[in-house]
Structures are given as structure tokens and as C-alpha cells.
């Protein structure tokens, strides 16, 4: 029995997923009975570094690992992200129309915990957009404001926020911190063979440079390669391409026109006839790319659309000097995420297009679920793995439904967008909810798990941003409701007056840092 205790955790693969796994596990040894952590990564696999978006959860993650916000921002080319902005998604209007956009901010609607304010907005929908009416953060995004001032300490703020970051630099920071501060054992080597014991559990991996490394729990962070979960255990990937069609992307790093160019405080997603273009602002450059479906767009067509977009956003840009990278992926997730003593985290578990930036938060959620149910003994794994898989499947299914919502509500007319509206491609749960939401607004009971990926508030921002309004009777506006709307506008005015721009605060942090907590 003693030989089946979990004393050594082996992580296969580096990158953001591998090193976040190492950091969160090693920093919380009290949850793992101080199990040893070893990370093995190939010396030849490079991080893509196309630019990553995070959710506000990353602030708690970094704090838990023990990395200061100043160090993170300085070393990862990071900037503040306060949500997503969707341009041209509603219909085929020109993307130059300044009114043809909406926000999904990281802030909840005003008074959200006690009141569903959305139905009271319907009467004033022509005067102000939903996100601007209920979330002052929308105004901060309009003016590229930061979510905090230099007087706020690490990870504290006036408005909720996550980050944009350079994935390659992020992995390097995590690696240095994990090795020097958290005693993670780091091995650079190829895994040539995976060894099973008589019960089918992994007992060790044979590496090219360090021989056999034995362990008790193995975490597969090897990305699309899926060295353990796919290549060894052959756990299949459940394709979701019949629901979300995108399976290709082209990406480019773009220099700023000058040192004063505004740094976006949101991810900008601009609809195209066969996909959409992301645009994020780091401190020193932009990360821009187009994600699309190979069934509706050619590789060259996607590149042309990407370059055309870049010219409209930065007319003086010499696009001939840019290097465009091509990416392909199969949208889907594993039928099992925890098999025997192997757990898939990150892209080895699955990947869906980058809309709403769910990749890194799924890493965080998976790790937090593991640590909350950490096996002290192999005999606990069958029950814990079943629970883990159920939670992961729920999250993936709800992410897919939420992303599909963006496409289903669009009135764009190309074949790509029309195919997205075909009811045979829409999950039944989403169809049922859309039928209900024709007559009432999403609210707390619609999504009531303690760890929902997207709350009812997120659905409200997309539904009403896309102008999908219910057949709802006009509601009288009592003074208490008017006060909530007024308070939101006052908070917006105060923030616009007091908050620095994204670029101003980032430059201050580079020079002086933030106050430690």
C-alpha cells in the first residue's frame, strides 16, 4: 500500500501549461503532501508566442505561485486586458461604422448580485448600449484606460482585469521562478518511451538524456502532440468542428507606429466573411491574427484579409517586412482527461478557437480542480478521475455553447455565417436556452454551479450586444433602478478622470514598479 502513495509528480511538456502546472502544484505543497515535482520538456519544441489573453483568474494564480505583478509585467511584455470588443459581428455593415461594436467586459453589470437590471435597459436601448449602461468598464475600454492607478498595489484595482502577454516570455519567467524558488526539478530531454506497470498505470518514462524517470502521477502538458494521453493511452479527441468550424489561423507580430500609439485594453475581434481577426496590444508590439475555417477560406485568402486589416489599422505599416505564421488545429476535447494516473492539462486536453481566450483559464481550472481533489493514494484515483472528467466535460461543453452563441446571433450573410446558424450545428441546450431567452433575460438560475466558466452576465453581454432582445413588456423604472444606472455613469466619469491610459501605467511600472501587497 505504501508504494502507491503519490510522492512524485512528473509533468511532460513545458510552455505556459507545463510551467503553470509546476508552479501551482509546487507552491501548494500542503495540498500534495509535499510531493516532488519534476518537469520534463523537449529541448526542440518552441512556444508559439502569438500573444495570449488571460482572464482575471490569472491574478490569483500568479499571486499563489509567488510572482509579483511588477516582475510579471516587466518580463512578459504584458498589458492590461479588461474584456473583449466585437466589431462587425452583428451584420454586414462596414466595420468602419463606429457604432457597430459591443463589449464583453470583465466587470459584472451594476447591482448584479441583487438585481437583474437587464430588463430595465430594454426601454432605453436606443440611447445607450447595454454594456455602457450597466458596466462603467466599457467607457474605460473606449478610451484605452488602465483598470488601476500606480497607487494600487499588486493585483489590486478599480476595475476587474486580466492580461495580454507574450507566451514565450511567460513560460521563461515561470520556468526560472519554479526552478529557483519552488524547487521544481527541470529536465531537458525527449521522452522516448512510456513504461506501464502490471495494472496499466504509468510507472516511468525513458528519456534520451536522463534515462528512466519514475513517478506516481503524470501530467501531460505536451500540447497537440499529447505524448501520454494520446500517443501512449490513445484516448481519442472528440471533434467539435461540426459546431465550431474554425481550424486554421495565420498570425503576425506587428510593431507600433510610434512609442505613443494607444495600447488596447481589450482584445479586439473583427468579423470577416470566413472567420474573424484578433488584435491585442502588448507593451512593445501588437499580436494580430485571423482564425478561419479551411472549408470556407484558403490559406492565401486568410493572409490577404489579415494584411488588408493591418493596412486599415496602421496605414504606414510596411507589410512586406512582416513574417506571417500559419497554424492549424483540430477543435475538440478528450473523451477522458484523467486516465489511470495520467492527467491532460492544456492543449493535450483539447483546444477550441481563441474566441474569448479560454485556453489558459482551462489550464487554471483543471489544476485547481486537481489540487482540490488531490489523490493521496492510487486507490483514490478511479473515483477522483471520474469526478474530474465530469467537471471538465461540463466546462468544455459550456465553453462551446457560449462561443457558438456569438455566431448563431449574427446576421452576416456569407456561407460561413449562414452555416453557423443552421440548427443542426447548434447544441440542443443552447437552442433550448435561446427559445427561453426570447421571453426572459438570462439570470443566476440559468448557470448556478459554483465554478461556472461563463455566468449569466456574460450571456447578457453577448445577447444584447448582438441586439438579440426578448419580447419583453416595457417595465416601469422605479427611482432605485434609475439610481443604479446613474451610479454606473458617475463611476464611468470618475474613472475616465482618474485612471491613466494603459500605456501610461505600463510605462510607470517599467520605471518604478507597483507597491507590493
Short mmCIF file of C-alpha atoms in Angstrom, two decimals:
data_model
loop_
_atom_site.label_atom_id
_atom_site.label_comp_id
_atom_site.label_asym_id
_atom_site.label_seq_id
_atom_site.Cartn_x
_atom_site.Cartn_y
_atom_site.Cartn_z
CA UNK A 1 0.00 0.00 0.00
CA UNK A 2 2.77 2.45 0.87
CA UNK A 3 4.30 2.09 -2.58
CA UNK A 4 1.12 3.55 -4.12
CA UNK A 5 1.36 6.87 -2.29
CA UNK A 6 1.72 9.94 -4.53
CA UNK A 7 5.23 11.12 -3.81
CA UNK A 8 6.49 12.22 -7.23
CA UNK A 9 4.57 14.25 -9.83
CA UNK A 10 6.02 14.30 -13.33
CA UNK A 11 4.95 16.93 -15.85
CA UNK A 12 5.62 16.19 -19.52
CA UNK A 13 5.96 19.39 -21.55
CA UNK A 14 6.82 23.00 -20.78
CA UNK A 15 5.22 26.12 -22.23
CA UNK A 16 2.54 28.03 -20.35
CA UNK A 17 0.55 24.90 -19.43
CA UNK A 18 3.54 22.93 -18.15
CA UNK A 19 5.06 25.68 -16.09
CA UNK A 20 1.73 26.88 -14.69
CA UNK A 21 1.16 23.28 -13.63
CA UNK A 22 4.57 23.10 -11.99
CA UNK A 23 4.12 26.47 -10.29
CA UNK A 24 0.65 25.93 -8.87
CA UNK A 25 1.43 22.41 -7.68
CA UNK A 26 4.83 23.21 -6.18
CA UNK A 27 3.59 26.39 -4.48
CA UNK A 28 0.83 24.46 -2.71
CA UNK A 29 2.75 21.57 -1.25
CA UNK A 30 0.31 21.44 1.66
CA UNK A 31 -2.28 20.08 -0.79
CA UNK A 32 0.03 17.43 -2.26
CA UNK A 33 1.79 16.32 0.94
CA UNK A 34 4.90 17.99 -0.46
CA UNK A 35 5.21 15.63 -3.38
CA UNK A 36 8.33 16.15 -5.50
CA UNK A 37 7.70 17.89 -8.86
CA UNK A 38 9.73 17.18 -12.00
CA UNK A 39 9.10 18.82 -15.36
CA UNK A 40 10.50 17.17 -18.50
CA UNK A 41 10.39 19.11 -21.75
CA UNK A 42 11.83 18.61 -25.19
CA UNK A 43 14.73 20.94 -25.99
CA UNK A 44 13.41 21.41 -29.52
CA UNK A 45 9.77 22.44 -29.03
CA UNK A 46 9.35 26.22 -29.20
CA UNK A 47 6.43 28.20 -27.74
CA UNK A 48 4.33 29.76 -30.49
CA UNK A 49 4.14 33.16 -28.79
CA UNK A 50 1.38 34.58 -30.99
CA UNK A 51 0.10 36.52 -27.99
CA UNK A 52 -2.12 35.18 -25.23
CA UNK A 53 -5.10 36.58 -23.42
CA UNK A 54 -5.95 35.68 -19.84
CA UNK A 55 -8.95 36.03 -17.59
CA UNK A 56 -8.86 37.85 -14.23
CA UNK A 57 -8.23 34.46 -12.61
CA UNK A 58 -4.58 34.79 -13.65
CA UNK A 59 -4.04 37.44 -10.97
CA UNK A 60 -4.81 34.93 -8.21
CA UNK A 61 -2.73 32.28 -9.99
CA UNK A 62 0.36 34.48 -10.18
CA UNK A 63 -0.08 35.59 -6.58
CA UNK A 64 -0.37 31.96 -5.45
CA UNK A 65 2.77 30.98 -7.36
CA UNK A 66 4.60 33.90 -5.73
CA UNK A 67 5.37 36.14 -8.72
CA UNK A 68 4.94 39.89 -8.18
CA UNK A 69 2.81 41.78 -10.67
CA UNK A 70 5.66 44.19 -11.35
CA UNK A 71 8.01 41.36 -12.30
CA UNK A 72 5.35 39.71 -14.46
CA UNK A 73 4.53 42.91 -16.36
CA UNK A 74 8.17 43.83 -16.86
CA UNK A 75 9.34 40.43 -18.06
CA UNK A 76 6.38 39.22 -20.15
CA UNK A 77 5.68 42.32 -22.26
CA UNK A 78 2.30 42.17 -20.52
CA UNK A 79 -0.52 44.69 -20.70
CA UNK A 80 -3.90 45.01 -19.02
CA UNK A 81 -6.97 43.39 -20.54
CA UNK A 82 -10.45 44.43 -19.40
CA UNK A 83 -12.56 42.33 -21.74
CA UNK A 84 -13.28 41.75 -25.42
CA UNK A 85 -14.68 44.05 -28.08
CA UNK A 86 -16.55 42.62 -31.08
CA UNK A 87 -16.52 44.65 -34.29
CA UNK A 88 -18.80 43.84 -37.22
CA UNK A 89 -20.32 40.72 -35.70
CA UNK A 90 -23.95 41.80 -35.75
CA UNK A 91 -24.41 42.13 -39.51
CA UNK A 92 -22.71 43.07 -42.77
CA UNK A 93 -22.36 46.76 -42.03
CA UNK A 94 -18.96 48.27 -42.66
CA UNK A 95 -16.54 47.61 -39.81
CA UNK A 96 -15.72 51.32 -40.00
CA UNK A 97 -19.11 52.12 -38.50
CA UNK A 98 -18.19 53.41 -35.05
CA UNK A 99 -21.44 52.06 -33.61
CA UNK A 100 -21.02 48.56 -35.00
CA UNK A 101 -19.31 47.05 -31.96
CA UNK A 102 -20.06 45.85 -28.47
CA UNK A 103 -18.12 44.81 -25.38
CA UNK A 104 -17.97 41.75 -23.19
CA UNK A 105 -16.22 43.38 -20.22
CA UNK A 106 -14.77 41.61 -17.21
CA UNK A 107 -17.00 43.63 -14.87
CA UNK A 108 -20.43 42.38 -13.87
CA UNK A 109 -23.50 44.52 -14.59
CA UNK A 110 -24.24 47.07 -11.90
CA UNK A 111 -26.07 45.59 -8.86
CA UNK A 112 -25.71 42.14 -10.42
CA UNK A 113 -25.69 40.12 -7.21
CA UNK A 114 -29.02 41.51 -6.04
CA UNK A 115 -30.85 42.55 -9.21
CA UNK A 116 -31.26 41.55 -12.84
CA UNK A 117 -31.05 45.02 -14.30
CA UNK A 118 -31.12 43.93 -17.96
CA UNK A 119 -34.92 44.10 -18.44
CA UNK A 120 -34.92 47.73 -17.30
CA UNK A 121 -32.40 48.62 -20.00
CA UNK A 122 -34.65 47.48 -22.86
CA UNK A 123 -36.65 50.71 -22.76
CA UNK A 124 -33.52 52.84 -23.28
CA UNK A 125 -31.69 50.59 -25.74
CA UNK A 126 -31.69 53.26 -28.45
CA UNK A 127 -29.95 55.75 -26.17
CA UNK A 128 -27.10 53.67 -24.79
CA UNK A 129 -25.65 50.20 -25.44
CA UNK A 130 -26.19 47.52 -22.83
CA UNK A 131 -22.54 47.27 -21.79
CA UNK A 132 -22.21 51.04 -21.48
CA UNK A 133 -25.46 51.26 -19.50
CA UNK A 134 -24.50 48.65 -16.92
CA UNK A 135 -20.68 48.49 -16.87
CA UNK A 136 -18.52 51.60 -16.49
CA UNK A 137 -15.58 49.50 -17.71
CA UNK A 138 -16.92 49.81 -21.27
CA UNK A 139 -16.07 53.52 -21.18
CA UNK A 140 -12.59 52.74 -19.86
CA UNK A 141 -12.06 50.44 -22.84
CA UNK A 142 -13.27 53.12 -25.26
CA UNK A 143 -10.52 55.43 -24.04
CA UNK A 144 -7.78 52.78 -23.58
CA UNK A 145 -7.72 53.37 -19.84
CA UNK A 146 -5.92 51.09 -17.40
CA UNK A 147 -8.02 49.31 -14.75
CA UNK A 148 -5.95 50.79 -11.90
CA UNK A 149 -3.57 53.59 -10.96
CA UNK A 150 0.00 53.50 -9.69
CA UNK A 151 -1.41 53.85 -6.16
CA UNK A 152 -2.97 50.40 -6.32
CA UNK A 153 -0.80 47.56 -5.04
CA UNK A 154 -0.02 44.32 -6.83
CA UNK A 155 -3.14 42.64 -8.27
CA UNK A 156 -5.49 45.27 -6.78
CA UNK A 157 -7.56 47.55 -9.00
CA UNK A 158 -10.52 49.81 -9.59
CA UNK A 159 -11.91 47.60 -12.37
CA UNK A 160 -11.63 43.85 -12.93
CA UNK A 161 -8.87 42.81 -15.32
CA UNK A 162 -6.70 40.09 -16.81
CA UNK A 163 -3.71 40.40 -19.13
CA UNK A 164 -2.32 40.15 -22.60
CA UNK A 165 1.12 38.56 -22.57
CA UNK A 166 3.94 37.15 -24.63
CA UNK A 167 3.56 33.37 -24.20
CA UNK A 168 7.24 32.63 -24.80
CA UNK A 169 8.43 35.17 -22.22
CA UNK A 170 5.73 34.00 -19.80
CA UNK A 171 6.96 30.40 -19.95
CA UNK A 172 10.54 31.55 -19.35
CA UNK A 173 9.55 33.59 -16.29
CA UNK A 174 7.58 30.70 -14.85
CA UNK A 175 10.46 28.31 -15.50
CA UNK A 176 13.02 30.49 -13.69
CA UNK A 177 10.69 31.04 -10.76
CA UNK A 178 9.72 27.37 -10.44
CA UNK A 179 13.32 26.15 -10.57
CA UNK A 180 14.91 28.79 -8.32
CA UNK A 181 12.08 29.49 -5.85
CA UNK A 182 9.89 26.38 -5.79
CA UNK A 183 12.45 23.57 -6.15
CA UNK A 184 10.95 22.12 -9.32
CA UNK A 185 13.32 19.66 -10.97
CA UNK A 186 13.74 20.64 -14.65
CA UNK A 187 14.96 18.14 -17.23
CA UNK A 188 15.54 18.92 -20.90
CA UNK A 189 15.15 15.72 -22.88
CA UNK A 190 12.98 13.78 -25.30
CA UNK A 191 10.68 11.12 -23.88
CA UNK A 192 11.47 8.02 -25.96
CA UNK A 193 9.28 5.50 -24.16
CA UNK A 194 6.47 5.37 -21.61
CA UNK A 195 6.53 2.42 -19.20
CA UNK A 196 3.39 0.86 -17.73
CA UNK A 197 3.14 -1.32 -14.65
CA UNK A 198 1.08 -4.52 -14.48
CA UNK A 199 -2.13 -2.53 -13.81
CA UNK A 200 -1.69 -0.25 -16.81
CA UNK A 201 -0.60 2.77 -14.79
CA UNK A 202 2.45 4.71 -15.92
CA UNK A 203 5.43 3.81 -13.73
CA UNK A 204 8.01 5.93 -15.53
CA UNK A 205 9.28 7.47 -18.74
CA UNK A 206 12.54 6.70 -20.50
CA UNK A 207 14.32 9.89 -21.55
CA UNK A 208 17.06 10.22 -24.11
CA UNK A 209 19.44 12.11 -21.84
CA UNK A 210 18.49 11.14 -18.27
CA UNK A 211 17.41 7.53 -18.52
CA UNK A 212 14.36 6.22 -16.68
CA UNK A 213 12.42 8.74 -14.55
CA UNK A 214 9.89 7.07 -12.28
CA UNK A 215 6.84 8.78 -10.81
CA UNK A 216 3.39 8.32 -9.31
CA UNK A 217 1.25 10.93 -11.08
CA UNK A 218 1.89 12.14 -14.64
CA UNK A 219 0.55 15.38 -16.10
CA UNK A 220 0.52 15.63 -19.89
CA UNK A 221 1.27 19.22 -20.95
CA UNK A 222 2.75 18.24 -24.31
CA UNK A 223 0.24 20.26 -26.32
CA UNK A 224 -1.33 18.92 -29.52
CA UNK A 225 1.24 16.12 -29.51
CA UNK A 226 -0.43 14.52 -26.48
CA UNK A 227 2.58 12.36 -25.69
CA UNK A 228 0.86 10.50 -22.83
CA UNK A 229 -2.89 10.92 -23.20
CA UNK A 230 -2.91 10.43 -26.98
CA UNK A 231 0.24 8.66 -28.16
CA UNK A 232 0.50 6.32 -25.16
CA UNK A 233 -3.04 5.81 -23.90
CA UNK A 234 -4.76 6.61 -27.20
CA UNK A 235 -7.60 8.49 -25.53
CA UNK A 236 -9.49 9.91 -28.53
CA UNK A 237 -10.20 13.56 -29.24
CA UNK A 238 -13.90 14.33 -29.58
CA UNK A 239 -14.09 16.71 -32.53
CA UNK A 240 -16.28 19.80 -32.22
CA UNK A 241 -15.79 21.02 -35.78
CA UNK A 242 -19.43 20.27 -36.58
CA UNK A 243 -20.32 23.04 -34.10
CA UNK A 244 -17.38 25.46 -34.32
CA UNK A 245 -15.88 25.35 -37.80
CA UNK A 246 -12.58 27.19 -37.35
CA UNK A 247 -9.47 25.01 -37.65
CA UNK A 248 -6.76 27.30 -39.06
CA UNK A 249 -5.10 30.60 -38.19
CA UNK A 250 -2.49 32.97 -39.56
CA UNK A 251 -0.70 35.22 -37.07
CA UNK A 252 1.80 38.06 -37.13
CA UNK A 253 3.66 40.32 -34.72
CA UNK A 254 3.23 43.99 -35.60
CA UNK A 255 5.40 46.88 -34.31
CA UNK A 256 3.68 50.02 -33.07
CA UNK A 257 3.76 53.03 -35.36
CA UNK A 258 5.38 55.05 -32.57
CA UNK A 259 6.02 54.96 -28.83
CA UNK A 260 2.80 56.88 -28.12
CA UNK A 261 0.38 54.65 -30.02
CA UNK A 262 -2.50 53.57 -27.79
CA UNK A 263 -2.33 50.11 -26.23
CA UNK A 264 -5.74 48.47 -26.39
CA UNK A 265 -7.12 47.46 -23.01
CA UNK A 266 -9.27 44.75 -24.59
CA UNK A 267 -9.00 42.01 -27.18
CA UNK A 268 -10.44 43.32 -30.42
CA UNK A 269 -12.25 40.70 -32.52
CA UNK A 270 -13.24 41.87 -36.01
CA UNK A 271 -15.62 39.68 -38.03
CA UNK A 272 -14.67 38.59 -41.55
CA UNK A 273 -16.66 36.66 -44.16
CA UNK A 274 -14.96 33.38 -43.26
CA UNK A 275 -13.73 33.91 -39.70
CA UNK A 276 -12.51 36.77 -37.54
CA UNK A 277 -9.34 38.73 -36.77
CA UNK A 278 -7.91 39.15 -33.28
CA UNK A 279 -5.89 42.22 -32.34
CA UNK A 280 -4.19 42.53 -28.96
CA UNK A 281 -1.78 45.12 -27.67
CA UNK A 282 1.32 44.20 -25.71
CA UNK A 283 3.74 46.84 -24.42
CA UNK A 284 6.12 46.70 -27.38
CA UNK A 285 4.01 45.30 -30.21
CA UNK A 286 0.63 44.08 -31.34
CA UNK A 287 -0.29 40.45 -31.83
CA UNK A 288 -2.71 40.11 -34.75
CA UNK A 289 -4.10 37.06 -36.47
CA UNK A 290 -7.03 35.62 -38.36
CA UNK A 291 -8.76 32.41 -37.32
CA UNK A 292 -10.84 30.73 -40.00
CA UNK A 293 -12.30 27.53 -41.39
CA UNK A 294 -10.40 25.75 -44.15
CA UNK A 295 -13.78 24.73 -45.60
CA UNK A 296 -14.66 28.37 -46.31
CA UNK A 297 -11.28 30.09 -46.77
CA UNK A 298 -7.91 29.37 -48.35
CA UNK A 299 -4.64 29.97 -46.58
CA UNK A 300 -3.72 32.72 -49.02
CA UNK A 301 -7.15 34.29 -48.71
CA UNK A 302 -6.75 34.47 -44.94
CA UNK A 303 -3.32 36.08 -45.29
CA UNK A 304 -4.72 38.66 -47.73
CA UNK A 305 -7.54 39.55 -45.35
CA UNK A 306 -5.10 39.83 -42.46
CA UNK A 307 -2.80 42.17 -44.39
CA UNK A 308 -5.76 44.24 -45.58
CA UNK A 309 -6.89 44.64 -41.97
CA UNK A 310 -3.39 45.69 -40.88
CA UNK A 311 -3.27 48.38 -43.55
CA UNK A 312 -6.57 49.84 -42.35
CA UNK A 313 -5.36 49.99 -38.73
CA UNK A 314 -1.83 51.27 -39.44
CA UNK A 315 -1.61 52.84 -42.87
CA UNK A 316 2.15 53.48 -42.80
CA UNK A 317 2.96 49.85 -41.93
CA UNK A 318 5.30 48.07 -44.37
CA UNK A 319 3.59 44.68 -44.50
CA UNK A 320 6.37 43.25 -46.69
CA UNK A 321 8.59 43.19 -43.60
CA UNK A 322 6.19 41.06 -41.56
CA UNK A 323 6.50 37.31 -41.03
CA UNK A 324 3.18 35.52 -41.06
CA UNK A 325 2.97 32.21 -39.25
CA UNK A 326 0.48 29.51 -40.17
CA UNK A 327 -1.28 27.44 -37.52
CA UNK A 328 -3.66 24.52 -37.72
CA UNK A 329 -5.68 22.78 -35.03
CA UNK A 330 -8.48 20.31 -34.61
CA UNK A 331 -11.23 21.81 -32.45
CA UNK A 332 -12.22 19.31 -29.80
CA UNK A 333 -11.51 17.81 -26.40
CA UNK A 334 -10.62 14.40 -24.98
CA UNK A 335 -13.24 11.80 -24.15
CA UNK A 336 -11.26 11.38 -20.91
CA UNK A 337 -8.99 13.91 -19.23
CA UNK A 338 -7.76 11.71 -16.37
CA UNK A 339 -6.92 8.15 -17.37
CA UNK A 340 -5.23 5.83 -14.87
CA UNK A 341 -2.54 8.10 -13.32
CA UNK A 342 -2.27 10.46 -16.31
CA UNK A 343 -4.00 13.85 -16.43
CA UNK A 344 -4.18 16.00 -19.56
CA UNK A 345 -3.79 19.74 -18.97
CA UNK A 346 -3.67 22.44 -21.65
CA UNK A 347 -3.83 21.68 -25.36
CA UNK A 348 -3.25 17.98 -24.76
CA UNK A 349 -6.72 18.03 -23.15
CA UNK A 350 -8.28 19.94 -26.01
CA UNK A 351 -8.38 23.20 -27.87
CA UNK A 352 -11.15 25.37 -29.23
CA UNK A 353 -10.58 28.52 -31.24
CA UNK A 354 -9.22 31.54 -29.30
CA UNK A 355 -12.52 33.44 -29.16
CA UNK A 356 -12.97 34.64 -25.53
CA UNK A 357 -9.44 33.37 -24.66
CA UNK A 358 -10.43 30.25 -22.75
CA UNK A 359 -7.15 28.29 -23.23
CA UNK A 360 -5.21 29.46 -20.18
CA UNK A 361 -8.21 29.61 -17.87
CA UNK A 362 -8.92 25.95 -18.66
CA UNK A 363 -5.36 25.20 -17.52
CA UNK A 364 -6.01 27.10 -14.28
CA UNK A 365 -9.39 25.44 -13.69
CA UNK A 366 -8.04 21.97 -14.38
CA UNK A 367 -5.15 22.45 -11.97
CA UNK A 368 -7.30 23.93 -9.25
CA UNK A 369 -9.74 21.03 -9.59
CA UNK A 370 -6.85 18.56 -9.32
CA UNK A 371 -5.41 20.25 -6.26
CA UNK A 372 -8.81 20.40 -4.56
CA UNK A 373 -9.16 16.64 -5.13
CA UNK A 374 -5.55 15.57 -4.97
CA UNK A 375 -5.10 11.79 -4.64
CA UNK A 376 -3.12 10.77 -1.60
CA UNK A 377 -3.10 7.18 -2.86
CA UNK A 378 -3.53 5.42 -6.18
CA UNK A 379 -6.66 3.64 -4.91
CA UNK A 380 -8.46 7.01 -4.82
CA UNK A 381 -7.79 7.73 -8.48
CA UNK A 382 -10.74 5.88 -10.09
CA UNK A 383 -13.28 7.90 -8.12
CA UNK A 384 -11.38 11.19 -8.38
CA UNK A 385 -10.79 10.77 -12.10
CA UNK A 386 -14.50 10.23 -12.70
CA UNK A 387 -15.32 13.43 -10.81
CA UNK A 388 -12.55 15.31 -12.63
CA UNK A 389 -13.78 14.16 -16.04
CA UNK A 390 -17.36 15.15 -15.28
CA UNK A 391 -16.31 18.67 -14.33
CA UNK A 392 -14.04 19.03 -17.37
CA UNK A 393 -16.72 17.82 -19.78
CA UNK A 394 -19.21 20.28 -18.30
CA UNK A 395 -16.77 23.15 -18.76
CA UNK A 396 -15.84 22.27 -22.32
CA UNK A 397 -19.47 21.84 -23.35
CA UNK A 398 -20.42 25.21 -21.88
CA UNK A 399 -17.45 26.97 -23.47
CA UNK A 400 -18.50 25.58 -26.85
CA UNK A 401 -22.10 26.65 -26.36
CA UNK A 402 -21.04 30.14 -25.33
CA UNK A 403 -18.70 30.57 -28.29
CA UNK A 404 -21.36 29.23 -30.65
CA UNK A 405 -23.74 31.89 -29.32
CA UNK A 406 -21.59 34.61 -30.90
CA UNK A 407 -22.05 33.06 -34.34
CA UNK A 408 -25.67 32.00 -34.02
CA UNK A 409 -26.87 35.54 -33.31
CA UNK A 410 -25.07 37.16 -36.25
CA UNK A 411 -26.99 38.35 -39.29
CA UNK A 412 -23.92 38.30 -41.53
CA UNK A 413 -24.79 36.77 -44.89
CA UNK A 414 -21.76 34.78 -46.15
CA UNK A 415 -21.96 30.99 -46.41
CA UNK A 416 -19.71 30.65 -43.36
CA UNK A 417 -22.04 32.64 -41.11
CA UNK A 418 -25.21 31.11 -42.54
CA UNK A 419 -23.81 27.62 -41.86
CA UNK A 420 -23.26 28.62 -38.23
CA UNK A 421 -26.96 29.42 -37.93
CA UNK A 422 -28.04 26.01 -39.24
CA UNK A 423 -29.87 24.45 -36.28
CA UNK A 424 -28.19 21.09 -36.95
CA UNK A 425 -24.89 22.69 -35.86
CA UNK A 426 -26.26 24.20 -32.63
CA UNK A 427 -26.16 22.20 -29.35
CA UNK A 428 -29.65 21.38 -28.07
CA UNK A 429 -29.03 23.06 -24.71
CA UNK A 430 -28.20 26.32 -26.47
CA UNK A 431 -31.30 26.01 -28.68
CA UNK A 432 -33.44 25.49 -25.58
CA UNK A 433 -31.92 28.49 -23.83
CA UNK A 434 -32.33 30.71 -26.89
CA UNK A 435 -36.00 29.74 -27.04
CA UNK A 436 -36.39 30.69 -23.37
CA UNK A 437 -34.43 33.92 -23.74
CA UNK A 438 -36.89 35.19 -26.32
CA UNK A 439 -39.16 35.89 -23.37
CA UNK A 440 -36.90 36.47 -20.39
CA UNK A 441 -33.38 37.52 -19.62
CA UNK A 442 -30.63 35.09 -18.51
CA UNK A 443 -30.20 35.18 -14.77
CA UNK A 444 -28.47 33.46 -11.88
CA UNK A 445 -30.53 30.25 -12.00
CA UNK A 446 -29.61 29.61 -15.63
CA UNK A 447 -25.99 28.92 -14.66
CA UNK A 448 -25.81 28.10 -10.99
CA UNK A 449 -22.70 25.99 -10.47
CA UNK A 450 -20.13 27.34 -8.05
CA UNK A 451 -17.46 27.35 -10.78
CA UNK A 452 -19.27 28.31 -13.97
CA UNK A 453 -17.00 29.18 -16.86
CA UNK A 454 -19.37 31.86 -18.14
CA UNK A 455 -22.02 33.41 -15.92
CA UNK A 456 -25.47 34.66 -16.92
CA UNK A 457 -23.90 38.13 -17.11
CA UNK A 458 -21.65 37.01 -19.96
CA UNK A 459 -24.64 35.73 -21.88
CA UNK A 460 -26.40 39.05 -21.35
CA UNK A 461 -23.45 40.99 -22.78
CA UNK A 462 -23.40 38.85 -25.93
CA UNK A 463 -27.16 38.63 -26.43
CA UNK A 464 -27.80 42.34 -26.05
CA UNK A 465 -24.58 43.40 -27.71
CA UNK A 466 -25.75 41.39 -30.72
CA UNK A 467 -29.16 43.10 -30.46
CA UNK A 468 -30.98 39.86 -29.65
CA UNK A 469 -33.72 41.30 -27.46
CA UNK A 470 -36.58 39.34 -25.87
CA UNK A 471 -40.27 40.02 -26.43
CA UNK A 472 -40.42 41.64 -23.05
CA UNK A 473 -43.11 44.01 -21.78
CA UNK A 474 -41.90 47.52 -21.04
CA UNK A 475 -41.01 47.83 -17.37
CA UNK A 476 -41.57 50.87 -15.24
CA UNK A 477 -38.34 52.42 -13.98
CA UNK A 478 -38.55 52.99 -10.21
CA UNK A 479 -36.21 55.51 -8.64
CA UNK A 480 -33.99 52.77 -7.20
CA UNK A 481 -33.32 51.37 -10.70
CA UNK A 482 -32.64 54.81 -12.15
CA UNK A 483 -30.14 55.29 -9.33
CA UNK A 484 -28.21 52.17 -10.40
CA UNK A 485 -27.91 53.40 -13.97
CA UNK A 486 -26.91 56.85 -12.71
CA UNK A 487 -24.29 55.40 -10.39
CA UNK A 488 -22.77 53.50 -13.29
CA UNK A 489 -22.47 56.66 -15.35
CA UNK A 490 -20.91 58.51 -12.43
CA UNK A 491 -18.40 55.69 -11.91
CA UNK A 492 -17.52 55.94 -15.59
CA UNK A 493 -16.93 59.69 -15.36
CA UNK A 494 -14.82 59.30 -12.24
CA UNK A 495 -12.72 56.55 -13.80
CA UNK A 496 -12.16 58.48 -17.02
CA UNK A 497 -10.95 61.43 -14.96
CA UNK A 498 -8.69 59.49 -12.60
CA UNK A 499 -7.38 56.44 -14.44
CA UNK A 500 -4.21 56.64 -16.57
CA UNK A 501 -4.14 55.11 -20.01
CA UNK A 502 -2.92 51.56 -20.42
CA UNK A 503 0.36 52.83 -21.89
CA UNK A 504 0.90 55.44 -19.15
CA UNK A 505 0.52 52.93 -16.33
CA UNK A 506 2.68 50.31 -18.04
CA UNK A 507 5.45 52.86 -18.56
CA UNK A 508 5.20 53.83 -14.89
CA UNK A 509 5.50 50.17 -13.83
CA UNK A 510 8.57 49.72 -16.03
CA UNK A 511 10.25 52.67 -14.29
CA UNK A 512 9.01 52.48 -10.72
CA UNK A 513 7.04 49.25 -10.25
CA UNK A 514 3.87 48.73 -8.21
CA UNK A 515 3.51 48.62 -4.47
CA UNK A 516 3.80 45.07 -3.14
CA UNK A 517 0.80 43.71 -1.29
#
